[in-house]
PDB file of C-alpha atoms in Angstrom:
ATOM      1  CA  PRO J   7      71.002 -94.659  33.619  1.00  0.00           C
ATOM      2  CA  ASN J   8      67.862 -96.132  35.245  1.00  0.00           C
ATOM      3  CA  LYS J   9      67.913 -99.889  34.628  1.00  0.00           C
ATOM      4  CA  LEU J  10      64.241-100.541  35.444  1.00  0.00           C
ATOM      5  CA  GLY J  11      63.135 -97.687  33.190  1.00  0.00           C
ATOM      6  CA  GLY J  12      65.310 -99.056  30.401  1.00  0.00           C
ATOM      7  CA  VAL J  13      63.870-102.553  30.747  1.00  0.00           C
ATOM      8  CA  ILE J  14      60.311-101.206  30.740  1.00  0.00           C
ATOM      9  CA  ALA J  15      61.025 -99.076  27.651  1.00  0.00           C
ATOM     10  CA  LEU J  16      62.582-102.069  25.893  1.00  0.00           C
ATOM     11  CA  VAL J  17      59.608-104.313  26.641  1.00  0.00           C
ATOM     12  CA  MET J  18      57.151-101.602  25.589  1.00  0.00           C
ATOM     13  CA  SER J  19      59.008-100.943  22.328  1.00  0.00           C
ATOM     14  CA  ILE J  20      58.703-104.626  21.407  1.00  0.00           C
ATOM     15  CA  ALA J  21      55.142-105.033  22.729  1.00  0.00           C
ATOM     16  CA  ILE J  22      53.887-102.070  20.739  1.00  0.00           C
ATOM     17  CA  LEU J  23      55.101-103.726  17.539  1.00  0.00           C
ATOM     18  CA  PHE J  24      53.020-106.808  18.368  1.00  0.00           C
ATOM     19  CA  LEU J  25      49.954-104.647  19.069  1.00  0.00           C
ATOM     20  CA  MET J  26      50.112-102.667  15.828  1.00  0.00           C
ATOM     21  CA  PRO J  27      48.346-105.292  13.640  1.00  0.00           C
ATOM     22  CA  LEU J  28      45.537-105.548  16.189  1.00  0.00           C
ATOM     23  CA  LEU J  29      45.061-101.784  16.201  1.00  0.00           C
ATOM     24  CA  HIS J  30      45.035-101.494  12.398  1.00  0.00           C
ATOM     25  CA  THR J  31      41.522-100.298  11.546  1.00  0.00           C
ATOM     26  CA  ASN J  32      42.216 -98.323   8.370  1.00  0.00           C
ATOM     27  CA  GLU J  33      39.722 -98.346   5.560  1.00  0.00           C
ATOM     28  CA  THR J  34      42.564 -98.764   3.073  1.00  0.00           C
ATOM     29  CA  GLN J  35      45.566-101.016   3.396  1.00  0.00           C
ATOM     30  CA  GLY J  36      48.449 -98.861   2.201  1.00  0.00           C
ATOM     31  CA  LEU J  37      49.814 -95.453   3.054  1.00  0.00           C
ATOM     32  CA  GLN J  38      49.499 -94.134  -0.497  1.00  0.00           C
ATOM     33  CA  PHE J  39      46.192 -92.428   0.414  1.00  0.00           C
ATOM     34  CA  TYR J  40      47.524 -90.961   3.667  1.00  0.00           C
ATOM     35  CA  PRO J  41      50.064 -88.244   2.777  1.00  0.00           C
ATOM     36  CA  LEU J  42      50.539 -87.111   6.372  1.00  0.00           C
ATOM     37  CA  ASN J  43      51.266 -90.658   7.422  1.00  0.00           C
ATOM     38  CA  GLN J  44      53.873 -90.952   4.698  1.00  0.00           C
ATOM     39  CA  VAL J  45      55.687 -88.045   6.343  1.00  0.00           C
ATOM     40  CA  LEU J  46      55.248 -89.724   9.736  1.00  0.00           C
ATOM     41  CA  PHE J  47      56.753 -92.917   8.327  1.00  0.00           C
ATOM     42  CA  TRP J  48      59.974 -91.086   7.440  1.00  0.00           C
ATOM     43  CA  TYR J  49      59.842 -89.392  10.859  1.00  0.00           C
ATOM     44  CA  MET J  50      59.813 -92.882  12.369  1.00  0.00           C
ATOM     45  CA  VAL J  51      62.730 -94.051  10.227  1.00  0.00           C
ATOM     46  CA  ILE J  52      64.758 -91.040  11.364  1.00  0.00           C
ATOM     47  CA  MET J  53      63.835 -91.704  15.015  1.00  0.00           C
ATOM     48  CA  ILE J  54      65.011 -95.314  14.750  1.00  0.00           C
ATOM     49  CA  LEU J  55      68.292 -94.252  13.160  1.00  0.00           C
ATOM     50  CA  LEU J  56      68.874 -91.574  15.793  1.00  0.00           C
ATOM     51  CA  LEU J  57      68.014 -93.957  18.644  1.00  0.00           C
ATOM     52  CA  THR J  58      70.441 -96.480  17.196  1.00  0.00           C
ATOM     53  CA  TRP J  59      73.144 -93.825  17.029  1.00  0.00           C
ATOM     54  CA  ILE J  60      72.456 -92.495  20.532  1.00  0.00           C
ATOM     55  CA  GLY J  61      72.538 -96.035  21.933  1.00  0.00           C
ATOM     56  CA  ALA J  62      76.142 -96.360  20.789  1.00  0.00           C
ATOM     57  CA  ARG J  63      77.181 -93.181  22.609  1.00  0.00           C
ATOM     58  CA  PRO J  64      78.573 -93.246  26.174  1.00  0.00           C
ATOM     59  CA  VAL J  65      76.230 -92.557  29.084  1.00  0.00           C
ATOM     60  CA  GLU J  66      77.130 -88.903  29.567  1.00  0.00           C
ATOM     61  CA  ALA J  67      75.272 -85.651  30.087  1.00  0.00           C
ATOM     62  CA  PRO J  68      74.302 -84.554  26.569  1.00  0.00           C
ATOM     63  CA  TYR J  69      73.519 -88.064  25.359  1.00  0.00           C
ATOM     64  CA  ILE J  70      71.238 -88.980  28.261  1.00  0.00           C
ATOM     65  CA  ILE J  71      68.751 -86.171  27.668  1.00  0.00           C
ATOM     66  CA  THR J  72      68.963 -86.667  23.898  1.00  0.00           C
ATOM     67  CA  GLY J  73      68.102 -90.344  24.317  1.00  0.00           C
ATOM     68  CA  GLN J  74      65.168 -89.516  26.581  1.00  0.00           C
ATOM     69  CA  ILE J  75      63.774 -86.973  24.132  1.00  0.00           C
ATOM     70  CA  LEU J  76      64.188 -89.383  21.209  1.00  0.00           C
ATOM     71  CA  THR J  77      62.427 -92.111  23.198  1.00  0.00           C
ATOM     72  CA  ILE J  78      59.460 -89.841  23.848  1.00  0.00           C
ATOM     73  CA  LEU J  79      59.335 -88.951  20.149  1.00  0.00           C
ATOM     74  CA  TYR J  80      59.529 -92.664  19.236  1.00  0.00           C
ATOM     75  CA  PHE J  81      56.519 -93.559  21.376  1.00  0.00           C
ATOM     76  CA  SER J  82      54.598 -90.450  20.293  1.00  0.00           C
ATOM     77  CA  TYR J  83      54.572 -91.844  16.754  1.00  0.00           C
ATOM     78  CA  TYR J  84      52.358 -94.720  17.891  1.00  0.00           C
ATOM     79  CA  ILE J  85      49.909 -92.238  19.409  1.00  0.00           C
ATOM     80  CA  ILE J  86      49.890 -89.703  16.573  1.00  0.00           C
ATOM     81  CA  ASN J  87      49.772 -92.147  13.631  1.00  0.00           C
ATOM     82  CA  PRO J  88      46.330 -93.719  14.366  1.00  0.00           C
ATOM     83  CA  LEU J  89      44.862 -90.306  15.179  1.00  0.00           C
ATOM     84  CA  ILE J  90      45.932 -88.889  11.825  1.00  0.00           C
ATOM     85  CA  ILE J  91      44.595 -91.974  10.031  1.00  0.00           C
ATOM     86  CA  LYS J  92      41.199 -91.515  11.704  1.00  0.00           C
ATOM     87  CA  LEU J  93      41.237 -87.796  10.926  1.00  0.00           C
ATOM     88  CA  TRP J  94      42.119 -88.447   7.290  1.00  0.00           C
ATOM     89  CA  ASP J  95      39.421 -91.148   6.947  1.00  0.00           C
ATOM     90  CA  ASN J  96      36.846 -88.743   8.369  1.00  0.00           C
ATOM     91  CA  MET J  97      37.911 -86.042   5.916  1.00  0.00           C
ATOM     92  CA  LEU J  98      37.667 -88.462   2.968  1.00  0.00           C
ATOM     93  CA  ASN J  99      34.256 -89.801   4.015  1.00  0.00           C
ATOM     94  CA  SER J 100      32.729 -86.353   4.562  1.00  0.00           C
TER      95      SER J 100
END
């Protein structure tokens, strides 16, 4: 319902995709050695599908809060994913 908040979220969702290659500091290139990140990948796929579905719903009471919660979960992926990669690298190097 808040247009400025929606525009900021849209810009941030695109900008974060451009920043991901710059923030990639893994020791390995693929996710095959990061089992927790494989689970997070499917979490992200589900979040994108749910956000797509909720975006097609009318702006009404149950859908507004659901969209806000899904948006927070979407952005939390980009915070949690690098932390788990660092944690996993530290466990492998120990």
